[in-house]
Amino acid sequence: MLKMIAKRLGLLIFVIFGVTLVTFFMSHVIPGDPASMMAGQRASEETLQSIRAQLGLDQPVWIQYFYYMSDLLSGDLGTSIRTQRPVVEDLMTFFPATLELAIVAFIIAILIGIPLGVLAAIKKNTFWDHLSRVFSIGGVSIPVFFSGLIAILFFYGILGWLPSNGRISVDLNPPTHITGFYIIDSLLTFDMAALKSSLQHILLPALVLSYAQLAIITRQVRASMLEVMNQEYIRTAIANGIKGRLLIISYALRNALIPTVTVIGVAFGSLLGGAVVTETIFGWPGMGKFVVDSIEYLDFPAMMGFTIVISIGYVLINLIVDIIYGLLNPQLKR
């Protein structure tokens, strides 16, 4: 197990190198001039040349990449063209909001997806099975922006139950910064008003963000449960009088979850990277909205920083998935 972890961490270096190489050169072939975005359309040519020299944009692309990687090795992701702050500081400011949203969406996807998949399997070809199929098809086929707009229309516009924008009410101060997670910081500081408002604001975007991954988990759990329920040891258990929740949870679900772990791991990575659209729709001040704003300004360092962080997240999540895989099925550790 330790050898596998060391190998995966070593692989992380090659992943980051590949990601930076592709992203850097792709971002530099996008039509547009960051110097013009900074100085404005009425800036003189001398001003533009000065800004390009300041940003290093007057150098060949491969030299720019060499300097970028040199800085990256020392932990420097560059300076944002848009905010004029170190990209690391910007990402540290926005990352907790994205991570908090992804974690809540992940919890929702698991808490609903796994029981719904189990229910669909044990109630195969009944109303509940058909209902879960319709629900799952909707999750993978409806675009996030559309489901987001429908959710805002229904829960905010018609029912008025949940807010549609922001991370906390504008008439409240954010909780004292401890972790950057508003829910946890509200609990740690006993700020109940901030806690209530934070939960209300995160629920709607988390539901929308989780829908697609929830549907995938439901389908995977259903398929795995149906396969496991046809195994010989399940029939033997039933013949020995084992049934009900004990049969489902202790005998069937444990083995059914082994292939589902991979799907769940990928789901969390997708939630992190896929929060871009959701954050834009709900005005959520996370990394997704940050990178969208950065793209508008051709902010190369910010786009690169975002991509690197998400890539590292994917590799680490896959590593955690493999570890859980080994814990659920010890034979895989051999």
XYZ file of C-alpha atoms in Angstrom:
334
model
C 0.000 0.000 0.000
C 2.819 2.424 0.898
C 4.575 1.577 -2.386
C 1.404 2.388 -4.302
C 0.999 5.722 -2.473
C 4.630 6.680 -3.185
C 4.197 5.756 -6.850
C 1.055 7.870 -7.163
C 2.673 10.864 -5.499
C 5.600 10.529 -7.915
C 3.117 10.419 -10.772
C 1.744 13.746 -9.550
C 4.923 15.486 -10.801
C 4.399 14.246 -14.360
C 0.705 15.140 -14.239
C 1.455 18.708 -13.184
C 4.131 19.031 -15.871
C 1.748 17.769 -18.579
C -1.090 19.977 -17.395
C 1.056 23.102 -17.258
C 2.570 22.376 -20.700
C -0.794 21.935 -22.429
C -2.619 24.682 -20.541
C 0.167 27.227 -20.926
C 0.516 26.896 -24.680
C -3.254 26.656 -25.240
C -3.893 29.767 -23.150
C -1.291 31.682 -25.164
C -2.856 30.907 -28.546
C -6.199 32.415 -27.494
C -6.784 35.577 -29.554
C -6.504 38.729 -27.450
C -4.028 40.984 -25.717
C -3.888 41.031 -21.888
C -2.009 44.351 -22.061
C -4.975 45.957 -23.821
C -7.347 44.483 -21.219
C -5.260 46.071 -18.448
C -4.586 49.451 -20.061
C -7.863 49.963 -21.888
C -8.631 50.418 -25.554
C -7.407 54.046 -25.620
C -3.922 53.239 -24.281
C -0.967 54.336 -26.382
C 1.320 51.828 -28.076
C 4.157 52.830 -25.732
C 2.009 51.992 -22.719
C 1.037 48.636 -24.209
C 4.666 47.783 -24.966
C 5.630 48.703 -21.396
C 2.941 46.432 -19.924
C 3.909 43.556 -22.242
C 7.537 43.888 -21.163
C 6.461 44.020 -17.504
C 4.419 40.817 -17.890
C 7.069 39.121 -20.025
C 4.662 38.848 -22.949
C 7.252 40.283 -25.324
C 9.312 37.078 -24.944
C 8.832 33.902 -27.033
C 6.240 31.545 -25.559
C 8.729 28.820 -24.706
C 10.863 31.309 -22.737
C 7.721 32.480 -20.895
C 6.982 28.834 -20.070
C 10.529 28.298 -18.791
C 10.225 31.289 -16.426
C 6.751 30.150 -15.323
C 7.998 26.648 -14.428
C 11.001 28.122 -12.620
C 8.678 30.185 -10.446
C 6.286 27.236 -10.017
C 9.053 25.071 -8.554
C 9.413 27.647 -5.791
C 5.647 27.679 -5.172
C 5.002 30.907 -7.064
C 1.981 30.698 -9.385
C 2.578 34.196 -10.693
C 0.654 37.437 -10.325
C -2.915 37.818 -11.495
C -3.237 40.254 -14.384
C -6.755 41.179 -13.275
C -6.402 41.548 -9.496
C -2.665 42.391 -9.439
C -2.274 40.032 -6.490
C -0.323 36.754 -6.239
C -2.429 33.961 -7.721
C -1.750 31.845 -4.642
C -3.427 34.467 -2.445
C -6.431 34.707 -4.780
C -6.851 30.919 -4.857
C -6.548 30.682 -1.082
C -9.267 33.332 -0.830
C -11.713 31.585 -3.161
C -10.807 27.900 -2.671
C -12.599 27.409 0.703
C -15.901 28.551 -0.826
C -15.567 26.075 -3.711
C -14.455 23.247 -1.451
C -17.316 23.888 0.984
C -19.838 23.854 -1.870
C -18.334 20.672 -3.371
C -18.313 18.870 -0.004
C -21.973 19.694 0.717
C -22.933 18.635 -2.835
C -20.898 15.445 -2.397
C -22.672 14.610 0.877
C -26.058 15.186 -0.753
C -25.112 12.983 -3.722
C -24.047 10.107 -1.449
C -26.907 10.388 1.047
C -29.507 10.324 -1.730
C -27.717 8.366 -4.486
C -26.766 5.233 -2.541
C -30.149 4.626 -0.810
C -31.994 5.422 -4.051
C -29.839 2.945 -5.981
C -30.423 0.257 -3.351
C -34.174 0.935 -3.378
C -34.268 0.716 -7.184
C -32.436 -2.626 -7.092
C -34.550 -4.345 -4.435
C -37.732 -2.926 -6.024
C -36.691 -3.847 -9.561
C -39.274 -3.124 -12.283
C -41.649 -1.473 -9.794
C -42.808 2.132 -9.562
C -39.784 3.090 -7.403
C -37.355 1.583 -9.912
C -38.961 3.423 -12.820
C -39.021 6.659 -10.799
C -35.312 6.376 -10.013
C -34.554 5.770 -13.693
C -36.434 8.907 -14.747
C -34.675 10.848 -11.986
C -31.260 9.523 -13.075
C -31.804 10.205 -16.767
C -32.760 13.769 -15.896
C -29.578 14.194 -13.879
C -27.226 13.162 -16.679
C -29.128 14.782 -19.541
C -30.257 18.177 -18.206
C -27.511 20.840 -18.446
C -26.441 22.381 -15.151
C -27.288 25.918 -16.240
C -30.868 24.848 -17.071
C -31.445 22.921 -13.834
C -29.957 25.882 -11.973
C -32.353 28.342 -13.554
C -35.323 26.022 -12.881
C -34.242 25.658 -9.243
C -33.964 29.439 -8.838
C -37.372 29.960 -10.458
C -39.075 27.371 -8.261
C -37.395 27.650 -4.850
C -36.656 31.405 -4.948
C -39.072 32.950 -7.429
C -42.243 30.938 -6.687
C -41.850 29.433 -3.199
C -39.434 32.010 -1.768
C -37.835 29.341 0.438
C -34.176 29.765 -0.452
C -31.945 32.675 -1.574
C -30.602 32.585 -5.096
C -27.335 34.488 -4.837
C -24.267 34.824 -2.647
C -22.829 32.934 0.291
C -24.507 34.786 3.161
C -27.159 37.488 3.575
C -25.928 40.981 2.721
C -27.193 42.290 6.075
C -24.957 39.861 7.993
C -21.214 39.886 8.491
C -19.384 36.680 7.514
C -18.298 34.583 10.509
C -14.815 35.135 11.878
C -12.328 33.506 9.503
C -10.949 30.303 10.998
C -11.187 27.649 8.285
C -12.778 29.670 5.483
C -15.831 27.390 5.602
C -18.744 29.578 6.663
C -20.705 26.650 8.134
C -17.827 25.415 10.285
C -16.685 28.921 11.258
C -20.255 29.795 12.303
C -20.376 26.722 14.535
C -16.952 27.400 16.034
C -17.886 31.011 16.852
C -21.478 30.168 17.901
C -22.798 32.626 15.324
C -26.217 31.034 14.799
C -27.515 33.786 12.494
C -24.557 33.310 10.157
C -24.964 29.521 10.365
C -28.629 29.659 9.372
C -27.943 32.054 6.520
C -24.946 30.019 5.291
C -26.993 26.816 5.203
C -29.831 28.551 3.373
C -27.465 30.003 0.768
C -25.496 26.812 0.102
C -28.435 24.407 -0.158
C -29.736 25.428 -3.591
C -26.393 25.534 -5.478
C -25.312 22.313 -3.732
C -28.495 20.533 -4.841
C -28.014 21.683 -8.434
C -24.308 20.809 -8.426
C -24.941 17.356 -6.961
C -27.760 16.358 -9.318
C -25.664 14.912 -12.166
C -23.281 13.019 -9.863
C -26.196 11.840 -7.721
C -27.809 10.323 -10.811
C -24.593 8.535 -11.815
C -24.119 7.114 -8.306
C -27.747 5.919 -8.251
C -27.335 4.067 -11.555
C -24.025 2.527 -10.485
C -25.349 1.341 -7.103
C -28.452 -0.141 -8.729
C -26.413 -2.072 -11.293
C -23.915 -3.297 -8.680
C -26.668 -4.360 -6.276
C -28.493 -6.329 -8.985
C -25.259 -8.124 -9.870
C -24.414 -8.902 -6.247
C -27.957 -10.077 -5.422
C -27.573 -12.801 -8.060
C -24.387 -14.164 -6.515
C -24.325 -17.660 -5.018
C -23.428 -16.504 -1.506
C -26.502 -14.253 -1.402
C -28.758 -17.168 -2.345
C -27.037 -19.253 0.329
C -27.610 -16.521 2.897
C -31.286 -16.339 1.964
C -31.563 -20.135 2.219
C -30.122 -19.872 5.746
C -32.883 -17.488 6.742
C -30.951 -14.220 6.445
C -33.104 -11.512 4.939
C -34.245 -7.921 5.295
C -31.837 -5.134 6.261
C -29.168 -7.578 7.461
C -28.998 -9.224 4.037
C -29.017 -5.920 2.140
C -26.573 -3.954 4.286
C -24.178 -6.589 5.655
C -24.047 -9.004 2.732
C -24.974 -7.219 -0.483
C -24.228 -3.507 -0.087
C -20.636 -3.926 1.124
C -19.605 -5.744 -2.066
C -21.798 -3.568 -4.250
C -19.973 -0.477 -3.003
C -16.544 -1.682 -4.233
C -17.063 -0.676 -7.895
C -19.085 2.334 -6.719
C -16.107 3.774 -4.841
C -14.423 4.698 -8.121
C -17.546 6.460 -9.340
C -17.872 8.312 -6.043
C -14.232 9.414 -6.173
C -14.529 10.691 -9.709
C -17.783 12.384 -8.690
C -16.010 14.494 -6.082
C -13.372 15.552 -8.584
C -16.097 16.453 -11.044
C -17.878 18.501 -8.377
C -14.713 20.538 -7.771
C -14.066 21.173 -11.449
C -17.717 21.402 -12.413
C -18.520 24.098 -9.888
C -17.574 26.724 -12.492
C -21.046 26.910 -14.056
C -22.922 26.535 -10.769
C -20.917 29.282 -9.070
C -21.526 31.612 -11.996
C -25.298 31.008 -11.947
C -25.641 31.457 -8.182
C -23.055 34.226 -7.774
C -21.093 31.928 -5.466
C -17.728 33.571 -4.661
C -15.563 30.526 -5.326
C -12.769 29.510 -7.669
C -15.210 28.799 -10.494
C -16.465 32.370 -10.609
C -12.892 33.575 -10.120
C -11.622 31.681 -13.173
C -14.580 32.763 -15.330
C -13.818 36.395 -14.501
C -10.136 35.678 -15.216
C -10.913 34.241 -18.650
C -12.743 37.442 -19.574
C -9.542 39.379 -18.795
C -7.231 36.802 -20.453
C -5.643 36.382 -17.041
C -3.218 33.559 -17.940
C -1.587 33.110 -14.498
C -4.990 32.821 -12.790
C -6.247 30.262 -15.336
C -3.031 28.266 -14.964
C -3.251 28.333 -11.166
C -6.854 27.144 -11.188
C -6.045 24.288 -13.592
C -3.071 23.133 -11.541
C -5.056 23.102 -8.287
C -7.900 21.111 -9.862
C -5.440 18.656 -11.430
C -3.708 18.046 -8.108
C -7.135 17.542 -6.548
C -8.029 14.879 -9.132
C -4.796 12.944 -8.548
C -5.160 13.041 -4.758
C -8.819 11.977 -4.973
C -7.873 9.010 -7.156
C -5.195 8.105 -4.626
C -7.765 8.175 -1.807
C -10.117 6.047 -3.933
C -7.412 3.414 -4.405
C -6.730 3.354 -0.667
C -10.441 2.894 0.114
C -10.574 0.218 -2.595
C -7.850 -1.667 -0.821
C -9.611 -1.350 2.552
C -12.894 -2.676 1.142
C -11.214 -5.495 -0.754
C -7.948 -6.619 0.921
C -7.138 -8.894 -2.059
C -6.368 -5.784 -4.112
C -3.503 -4.874 -1.767
C -1.580 -8.006 -2.731
